[in-house]
mmCIF file of C-alpha atoms and ligand atoms in Angstrom:
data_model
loop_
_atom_site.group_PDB
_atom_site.id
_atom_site.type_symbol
_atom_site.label_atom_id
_atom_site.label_comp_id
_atom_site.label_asym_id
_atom_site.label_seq_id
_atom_site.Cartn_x
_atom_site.Cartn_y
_atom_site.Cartn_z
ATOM 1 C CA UNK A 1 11.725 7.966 -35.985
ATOM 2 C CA UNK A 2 12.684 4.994 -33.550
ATOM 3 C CA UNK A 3 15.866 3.204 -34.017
ATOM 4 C CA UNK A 4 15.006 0.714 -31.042
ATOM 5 C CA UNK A 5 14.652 -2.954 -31.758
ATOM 6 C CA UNK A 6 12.187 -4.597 -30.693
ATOM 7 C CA UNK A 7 13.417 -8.000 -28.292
ATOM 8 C CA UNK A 8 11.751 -10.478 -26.301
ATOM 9 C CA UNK A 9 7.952 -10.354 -24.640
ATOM 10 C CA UNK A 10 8.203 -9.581 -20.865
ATOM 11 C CA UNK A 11 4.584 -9.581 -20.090
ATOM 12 C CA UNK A 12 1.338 -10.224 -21.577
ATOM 13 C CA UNK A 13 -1.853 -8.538 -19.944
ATOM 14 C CA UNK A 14 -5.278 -8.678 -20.885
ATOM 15 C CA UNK A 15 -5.333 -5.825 -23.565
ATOM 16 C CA UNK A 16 -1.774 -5.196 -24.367
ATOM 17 C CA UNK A 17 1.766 -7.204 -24.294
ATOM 18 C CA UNK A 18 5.122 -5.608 -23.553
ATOM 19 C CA UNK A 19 8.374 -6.180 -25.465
ATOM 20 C CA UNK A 20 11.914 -5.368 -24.129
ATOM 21 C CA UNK A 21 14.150 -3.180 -26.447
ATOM 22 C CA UNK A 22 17.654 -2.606 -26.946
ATOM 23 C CA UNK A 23 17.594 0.201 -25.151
ATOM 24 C CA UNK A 24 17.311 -0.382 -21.451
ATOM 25 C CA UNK A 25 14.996 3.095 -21.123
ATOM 26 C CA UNK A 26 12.472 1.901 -23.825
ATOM 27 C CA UNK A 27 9.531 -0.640 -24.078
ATOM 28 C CA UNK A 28 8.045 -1.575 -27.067
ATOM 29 C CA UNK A 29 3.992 -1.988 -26.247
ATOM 30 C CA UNK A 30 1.372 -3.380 -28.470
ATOM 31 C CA UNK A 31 -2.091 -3.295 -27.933
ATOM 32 C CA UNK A 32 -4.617 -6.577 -28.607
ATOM 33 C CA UNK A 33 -8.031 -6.858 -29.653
ATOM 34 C CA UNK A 34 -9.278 -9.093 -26.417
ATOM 35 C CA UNK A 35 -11.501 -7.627 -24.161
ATOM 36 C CA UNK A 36 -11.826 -8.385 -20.708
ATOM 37 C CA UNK A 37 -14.707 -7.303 -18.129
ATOM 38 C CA UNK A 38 -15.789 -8.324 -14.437
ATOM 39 C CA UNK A 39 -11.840 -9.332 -13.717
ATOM 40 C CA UNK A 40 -11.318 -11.451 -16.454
ATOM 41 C CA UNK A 41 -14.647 -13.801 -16.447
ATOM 42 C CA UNK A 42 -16.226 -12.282 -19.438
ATOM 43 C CA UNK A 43 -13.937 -12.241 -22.843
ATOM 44 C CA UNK A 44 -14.220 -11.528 -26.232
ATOM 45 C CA UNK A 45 -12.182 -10.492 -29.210
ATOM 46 C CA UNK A 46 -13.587 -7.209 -30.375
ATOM 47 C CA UNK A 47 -12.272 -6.459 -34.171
ATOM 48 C CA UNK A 48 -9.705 -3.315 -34.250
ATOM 49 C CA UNK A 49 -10.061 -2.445 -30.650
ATOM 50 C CA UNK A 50 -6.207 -2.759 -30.108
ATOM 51 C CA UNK A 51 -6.142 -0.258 -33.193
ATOM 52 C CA UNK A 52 -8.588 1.902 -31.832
ATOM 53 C CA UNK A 53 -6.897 2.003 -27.862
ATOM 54 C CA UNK A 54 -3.147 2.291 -29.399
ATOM 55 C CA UNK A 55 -4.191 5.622 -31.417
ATOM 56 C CA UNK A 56 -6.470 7.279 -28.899
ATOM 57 C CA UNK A 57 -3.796 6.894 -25.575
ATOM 58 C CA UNK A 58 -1.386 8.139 -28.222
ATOM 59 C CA UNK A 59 -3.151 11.343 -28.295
ATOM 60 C CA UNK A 60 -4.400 11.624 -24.861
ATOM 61 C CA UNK A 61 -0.770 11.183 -23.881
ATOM 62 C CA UNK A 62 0.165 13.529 -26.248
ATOM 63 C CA UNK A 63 -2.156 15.942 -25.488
ATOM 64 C CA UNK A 64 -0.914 15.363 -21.417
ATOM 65 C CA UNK A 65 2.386 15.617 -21.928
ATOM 66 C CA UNK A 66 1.640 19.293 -23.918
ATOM 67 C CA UNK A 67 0.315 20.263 -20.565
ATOM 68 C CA UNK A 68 3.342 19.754 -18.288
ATOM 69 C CA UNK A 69 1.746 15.813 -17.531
ATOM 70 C CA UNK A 70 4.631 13.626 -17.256
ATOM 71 C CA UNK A 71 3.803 10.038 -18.783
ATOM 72 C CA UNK A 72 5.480 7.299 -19.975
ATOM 73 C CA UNK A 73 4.842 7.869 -23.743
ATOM 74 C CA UNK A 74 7.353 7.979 -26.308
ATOM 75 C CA UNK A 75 6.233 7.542 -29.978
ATOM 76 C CA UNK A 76 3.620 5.935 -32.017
ATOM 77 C CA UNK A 77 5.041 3.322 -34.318
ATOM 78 C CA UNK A 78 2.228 1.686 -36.165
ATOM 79 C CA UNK A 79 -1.717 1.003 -35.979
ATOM 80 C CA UNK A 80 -0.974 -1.472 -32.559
ATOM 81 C CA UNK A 81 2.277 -0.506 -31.226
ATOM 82 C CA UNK A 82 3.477 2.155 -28.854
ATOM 83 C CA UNK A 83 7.196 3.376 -27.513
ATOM 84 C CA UNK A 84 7.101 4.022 -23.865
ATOM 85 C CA UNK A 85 9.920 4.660 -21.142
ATOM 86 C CA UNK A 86 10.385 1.890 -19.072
ATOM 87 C CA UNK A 87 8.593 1.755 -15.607
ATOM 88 C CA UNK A 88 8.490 -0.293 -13.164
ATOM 89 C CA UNK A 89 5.082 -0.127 -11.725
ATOM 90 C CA UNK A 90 3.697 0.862 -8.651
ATOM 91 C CA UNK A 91 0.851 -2.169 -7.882
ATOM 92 C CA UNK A 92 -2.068 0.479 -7.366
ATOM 93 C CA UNK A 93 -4.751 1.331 -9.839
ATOM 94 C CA UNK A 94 -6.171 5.039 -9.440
ATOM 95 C CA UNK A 95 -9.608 5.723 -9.851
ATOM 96 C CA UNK A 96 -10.758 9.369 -10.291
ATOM 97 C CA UNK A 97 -14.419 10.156 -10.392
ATOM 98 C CA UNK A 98 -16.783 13.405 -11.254
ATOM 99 C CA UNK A 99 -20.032 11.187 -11.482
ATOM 100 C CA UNK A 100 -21.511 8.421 -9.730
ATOM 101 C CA UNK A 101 -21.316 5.059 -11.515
ATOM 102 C CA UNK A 102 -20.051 1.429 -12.128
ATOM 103 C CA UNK A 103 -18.658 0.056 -8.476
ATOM 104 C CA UNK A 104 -19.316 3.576 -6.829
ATOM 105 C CA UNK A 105 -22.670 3.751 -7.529
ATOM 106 C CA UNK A 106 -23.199 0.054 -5.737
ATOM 107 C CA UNK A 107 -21.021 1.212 -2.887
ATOM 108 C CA UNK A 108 -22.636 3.945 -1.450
ATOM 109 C CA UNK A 109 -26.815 3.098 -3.102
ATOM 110 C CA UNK A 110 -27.090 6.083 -5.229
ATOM 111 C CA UNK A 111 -28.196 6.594 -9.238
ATOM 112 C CA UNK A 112 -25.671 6.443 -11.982
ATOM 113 C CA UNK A 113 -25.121 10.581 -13.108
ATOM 114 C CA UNK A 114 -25.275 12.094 -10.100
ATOM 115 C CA UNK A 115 -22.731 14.582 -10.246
ATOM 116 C CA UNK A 116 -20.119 14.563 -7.445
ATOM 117 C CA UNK A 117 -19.183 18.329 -5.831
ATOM 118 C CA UNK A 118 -15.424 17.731 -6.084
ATOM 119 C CA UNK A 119 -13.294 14.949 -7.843
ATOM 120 C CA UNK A 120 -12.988 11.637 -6.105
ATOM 121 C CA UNK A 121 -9.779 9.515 -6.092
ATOM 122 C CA UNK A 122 -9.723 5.463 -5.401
ATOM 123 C CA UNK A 123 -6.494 3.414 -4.624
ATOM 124 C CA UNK A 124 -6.972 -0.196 -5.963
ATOM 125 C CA UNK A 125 -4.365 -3.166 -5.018
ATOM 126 C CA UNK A 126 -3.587 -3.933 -8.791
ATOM 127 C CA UNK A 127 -3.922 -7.814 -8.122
ATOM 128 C CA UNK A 128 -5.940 -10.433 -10.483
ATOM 129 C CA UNK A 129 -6.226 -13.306 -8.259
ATOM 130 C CA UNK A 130 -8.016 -10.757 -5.899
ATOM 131 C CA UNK A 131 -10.031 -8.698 -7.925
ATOM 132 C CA UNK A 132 -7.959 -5.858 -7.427
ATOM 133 C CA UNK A 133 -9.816 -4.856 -3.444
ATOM 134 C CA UNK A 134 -9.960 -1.287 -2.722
ATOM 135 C CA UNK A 135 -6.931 0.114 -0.449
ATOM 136 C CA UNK A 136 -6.433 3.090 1.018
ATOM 137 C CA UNK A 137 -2.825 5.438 1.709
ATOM 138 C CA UNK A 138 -2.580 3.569 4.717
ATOM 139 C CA UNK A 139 -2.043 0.439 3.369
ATOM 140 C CA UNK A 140 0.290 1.568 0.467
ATOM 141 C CA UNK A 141 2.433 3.295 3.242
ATOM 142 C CA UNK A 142 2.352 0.055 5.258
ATOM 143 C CA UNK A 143 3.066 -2.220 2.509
ATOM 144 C CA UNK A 144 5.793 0.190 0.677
ATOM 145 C CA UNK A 145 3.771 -0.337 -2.560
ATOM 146 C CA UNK A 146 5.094 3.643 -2.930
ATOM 147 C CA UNK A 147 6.385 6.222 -0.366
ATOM 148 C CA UNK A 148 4.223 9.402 0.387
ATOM 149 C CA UNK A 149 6.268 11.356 -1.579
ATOM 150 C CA UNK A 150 5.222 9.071 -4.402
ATOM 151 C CA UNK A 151 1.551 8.908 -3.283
ATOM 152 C CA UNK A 152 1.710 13.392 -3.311
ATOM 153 C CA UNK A 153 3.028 12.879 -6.998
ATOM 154 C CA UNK A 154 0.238 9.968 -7.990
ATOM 155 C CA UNK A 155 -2.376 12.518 -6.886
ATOM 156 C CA UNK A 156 -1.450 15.538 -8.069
ATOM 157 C CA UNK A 157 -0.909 14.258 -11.296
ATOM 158 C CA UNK A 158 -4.327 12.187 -11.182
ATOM 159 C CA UNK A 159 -6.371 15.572 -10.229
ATOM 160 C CA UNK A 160 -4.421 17.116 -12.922
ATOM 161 C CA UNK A 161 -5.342 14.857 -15.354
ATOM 162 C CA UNK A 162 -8.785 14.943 -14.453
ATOM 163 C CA UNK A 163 -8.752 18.655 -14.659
ATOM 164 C CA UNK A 164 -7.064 18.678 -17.965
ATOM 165 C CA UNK A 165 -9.411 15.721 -19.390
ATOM 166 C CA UNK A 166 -12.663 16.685 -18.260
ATOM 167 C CA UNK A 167 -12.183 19.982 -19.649
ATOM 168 C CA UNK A 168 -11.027 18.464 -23.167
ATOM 169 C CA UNK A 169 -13.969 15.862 -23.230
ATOM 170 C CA UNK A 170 -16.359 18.878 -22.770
ATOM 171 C CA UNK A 171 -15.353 20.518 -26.162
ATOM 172 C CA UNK A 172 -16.226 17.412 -27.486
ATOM 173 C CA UNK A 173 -19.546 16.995 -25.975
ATOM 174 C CA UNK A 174 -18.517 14.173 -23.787
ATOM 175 C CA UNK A 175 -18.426 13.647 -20.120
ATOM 176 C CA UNK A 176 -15.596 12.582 -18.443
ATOM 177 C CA UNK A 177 -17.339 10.170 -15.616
ATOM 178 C CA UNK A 178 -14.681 8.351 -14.045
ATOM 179 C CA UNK A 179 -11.299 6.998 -15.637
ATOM 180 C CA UNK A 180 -7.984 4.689 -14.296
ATOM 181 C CA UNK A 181 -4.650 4.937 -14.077
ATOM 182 C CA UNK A 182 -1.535 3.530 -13.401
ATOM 183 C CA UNK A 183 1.913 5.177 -12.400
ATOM 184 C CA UNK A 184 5.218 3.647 -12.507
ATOM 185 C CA UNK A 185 9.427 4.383 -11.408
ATOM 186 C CA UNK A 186 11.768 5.709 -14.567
ATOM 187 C CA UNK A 187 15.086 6.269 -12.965
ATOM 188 C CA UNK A 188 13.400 6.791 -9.454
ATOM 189 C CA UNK A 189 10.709 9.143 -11.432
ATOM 190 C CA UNK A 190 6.821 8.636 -11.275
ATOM 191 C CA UNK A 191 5.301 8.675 -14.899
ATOM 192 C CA UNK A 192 2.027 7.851 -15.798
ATOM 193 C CA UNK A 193 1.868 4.621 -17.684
ATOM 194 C CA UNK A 194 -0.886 2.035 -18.763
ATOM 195 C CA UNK A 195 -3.188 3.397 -21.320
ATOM 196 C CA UNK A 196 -5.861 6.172 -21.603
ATOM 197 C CA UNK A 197 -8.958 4.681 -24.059
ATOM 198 C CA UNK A 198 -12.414 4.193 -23.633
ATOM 199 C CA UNK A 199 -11.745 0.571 -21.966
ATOM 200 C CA UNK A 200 -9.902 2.125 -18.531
ATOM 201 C CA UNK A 201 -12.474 5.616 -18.827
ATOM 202 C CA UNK A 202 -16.504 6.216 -18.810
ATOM 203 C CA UNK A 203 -17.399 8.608 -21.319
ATOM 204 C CA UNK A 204 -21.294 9.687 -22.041
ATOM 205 C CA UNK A 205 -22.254 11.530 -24.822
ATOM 206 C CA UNK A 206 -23.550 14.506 -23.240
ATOM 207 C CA UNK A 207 -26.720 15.414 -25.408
ATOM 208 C CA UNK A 208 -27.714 11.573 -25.697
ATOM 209 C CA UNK A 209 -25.789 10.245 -22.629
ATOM 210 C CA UNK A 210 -24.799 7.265 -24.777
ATOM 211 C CA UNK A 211 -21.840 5.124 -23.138
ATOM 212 C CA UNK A 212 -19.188 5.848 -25.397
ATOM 213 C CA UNK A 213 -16.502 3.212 -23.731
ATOM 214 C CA UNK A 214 -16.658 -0.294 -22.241
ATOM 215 C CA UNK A 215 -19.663 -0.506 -20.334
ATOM 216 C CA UNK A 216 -20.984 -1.796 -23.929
ATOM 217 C CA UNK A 217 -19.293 -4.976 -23.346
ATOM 218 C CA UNK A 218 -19.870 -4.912 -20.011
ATOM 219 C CA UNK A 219 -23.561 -4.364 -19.807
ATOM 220 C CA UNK A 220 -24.084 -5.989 -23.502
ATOM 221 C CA UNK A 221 -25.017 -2.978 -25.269
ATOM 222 C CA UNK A 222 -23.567 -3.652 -28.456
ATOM 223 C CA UNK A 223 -21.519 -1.420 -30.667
ATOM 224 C CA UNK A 224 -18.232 -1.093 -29.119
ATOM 225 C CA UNK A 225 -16.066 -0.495 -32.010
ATOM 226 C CA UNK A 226 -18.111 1.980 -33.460
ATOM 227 C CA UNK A 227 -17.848 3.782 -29.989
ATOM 228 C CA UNK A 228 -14.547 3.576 -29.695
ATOM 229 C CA UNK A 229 -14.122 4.914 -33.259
ATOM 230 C CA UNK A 230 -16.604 7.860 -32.473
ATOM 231 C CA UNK A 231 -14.051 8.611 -29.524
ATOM 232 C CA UNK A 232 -11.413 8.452 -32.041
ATOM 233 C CA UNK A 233 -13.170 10.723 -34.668
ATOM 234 C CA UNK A 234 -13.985 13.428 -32.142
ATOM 235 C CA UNK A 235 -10.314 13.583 -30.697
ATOM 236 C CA UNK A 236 -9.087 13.788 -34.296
ATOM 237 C CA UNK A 237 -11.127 16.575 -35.083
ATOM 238 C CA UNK A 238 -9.896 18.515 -32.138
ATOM 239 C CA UNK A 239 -6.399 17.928 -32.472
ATOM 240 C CA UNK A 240 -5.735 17.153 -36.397
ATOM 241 C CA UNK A 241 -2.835 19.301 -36.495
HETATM 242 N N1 UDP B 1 -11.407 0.581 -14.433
HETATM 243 C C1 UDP B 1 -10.389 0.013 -15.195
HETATM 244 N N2 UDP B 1 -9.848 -1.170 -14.787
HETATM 245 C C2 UDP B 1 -10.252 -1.819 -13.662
HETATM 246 C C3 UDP B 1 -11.299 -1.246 -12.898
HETATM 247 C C4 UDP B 1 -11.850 -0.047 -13.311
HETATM 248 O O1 UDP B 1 -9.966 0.581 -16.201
HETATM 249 O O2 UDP B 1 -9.691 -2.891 -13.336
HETATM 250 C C5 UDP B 1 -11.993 1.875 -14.852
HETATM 251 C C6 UDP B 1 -13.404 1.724 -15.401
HETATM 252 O O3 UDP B 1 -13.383 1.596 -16.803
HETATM 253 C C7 UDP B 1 -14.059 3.015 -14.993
HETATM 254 C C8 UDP B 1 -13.333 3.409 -13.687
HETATM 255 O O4 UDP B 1 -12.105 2.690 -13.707
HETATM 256 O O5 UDP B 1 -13.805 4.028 -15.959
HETATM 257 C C9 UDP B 1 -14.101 3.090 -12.433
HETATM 258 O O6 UDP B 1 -14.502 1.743 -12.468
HETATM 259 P P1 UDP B 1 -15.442 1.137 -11.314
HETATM 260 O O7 UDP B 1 -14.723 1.171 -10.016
HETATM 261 O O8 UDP B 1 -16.767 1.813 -11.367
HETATM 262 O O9 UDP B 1 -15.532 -0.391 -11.637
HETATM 263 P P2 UDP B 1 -16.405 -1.228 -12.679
HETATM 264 O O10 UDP B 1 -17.768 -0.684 -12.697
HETATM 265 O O11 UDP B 1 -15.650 -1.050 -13.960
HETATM 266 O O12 UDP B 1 -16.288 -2.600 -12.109
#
């Protein structure tokens, strides 16, 4: 049970805000129904998405942190809202990939679904007004976005997570396709933060190969919510307990 009170916004992004607390260590998250693709130019407001996103990171995190992942999640307060140690966060998103799709599969010419031979990771200048341009360690080492001790935590914990995900999705009948993340500094720390939900991962049924996630805003498919809620109901039924 959280005794933290909630205090004044800090930040507003495109799917979530962030609240100070009390308590120096804590942020208070909640998670909004606007959707965002193609960096920001396409919107809508998609009915219970920040519902659906809050409760599904809450157990992927869950289900992470039960496997020695260290993230930034505290507690689950309510439908929209979140706990979550404060971070200050390193400006790179990671990408980690086991199929070919989305940006990668205009990059290098080659069909959505074909299976990669070994995970792939992408580093990601997290920066709006740029579109967020790919980066490599070079220029995070150059920069000091993080140290290479950082950069040896960030990917360990990102093939870990992929390892740990892609296994989970499968006894679900999903594939894990690609997903994002974001790391941030608790007390000199890294943590994952952000979110995990089907609007920062691809997931394909794997009997239908339906798109399970946010390429149905994205490509106009229609049928998000109920998507995101068949996410939802699968991950319940695997970890009800
Ligand atoms: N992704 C994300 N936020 C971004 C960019 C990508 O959450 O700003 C996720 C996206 O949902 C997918 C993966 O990262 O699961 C790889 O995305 P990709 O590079 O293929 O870009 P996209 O096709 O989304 O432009």
């Amino acid at each position: 049970m959280t005794t933290v009170q909630k205090q004044e916004q800090m930040y507003e992004g495109k799917a979530k805000k962030v609240f100070r607390t009390d308590d120096p260590n804590i942020y208070w998250i909640q998670y909004k129904d606007s959707a965002t693709a193609f960096n920001g130019e396409k919107k809508a407001e998609i009915d219970n998405k920040g519902i659906l996103n809050n409760r599904i990171s809450a157990l992927f995190f869950q289900y992470l942190e039960k496997q020695g992942v260290p993230t930034h999640f505290v507690e689950l307060l309510n439908d929209r809202e979140m706990l979550v140690k404060s971070l200050e966060i390193i400006p790179v998103e990671v990408v980690a990939r086991n199929i070919v799709a989305g940006s990668l599969a205009k990059r290098i010419g080659q069909p959505e679904g074909t299976v990669l031979a070994k995970p792939v990771l992408e580093f990601y200048y997290k920066d709006d007004a740029l579109g967020d341009p790919m980066i490599n360690e070079f220029h995070i080492a150059a920069l000091e976005w993080a140290t290479p001790e950082q950069m040896d935590a960030i990917k360990a914990i990102a093939l870990k997570v992929n390892e740990i995900l892609k296994e989970f999705m499968d006894t679900l009948n999903i594939d894990l396709v690609d997903f994002k993340l974001e790391f941030g500094l608790h007390n000199g720390t890294v943590l994952l933060g952000d979110e995990i939900s089907p609007d920062t991962c691809r997931f394909w049924d794997k009997d239908t190969k339906e798109k399970l996630d946010k390429d149905r805003f994205r490509r106009d498919l229609g049928g998000l919510e109920e998507a995101y809620r068949e996410i939802l109901r699968r991950l319940e039924s695997k970890l009800k307990d």
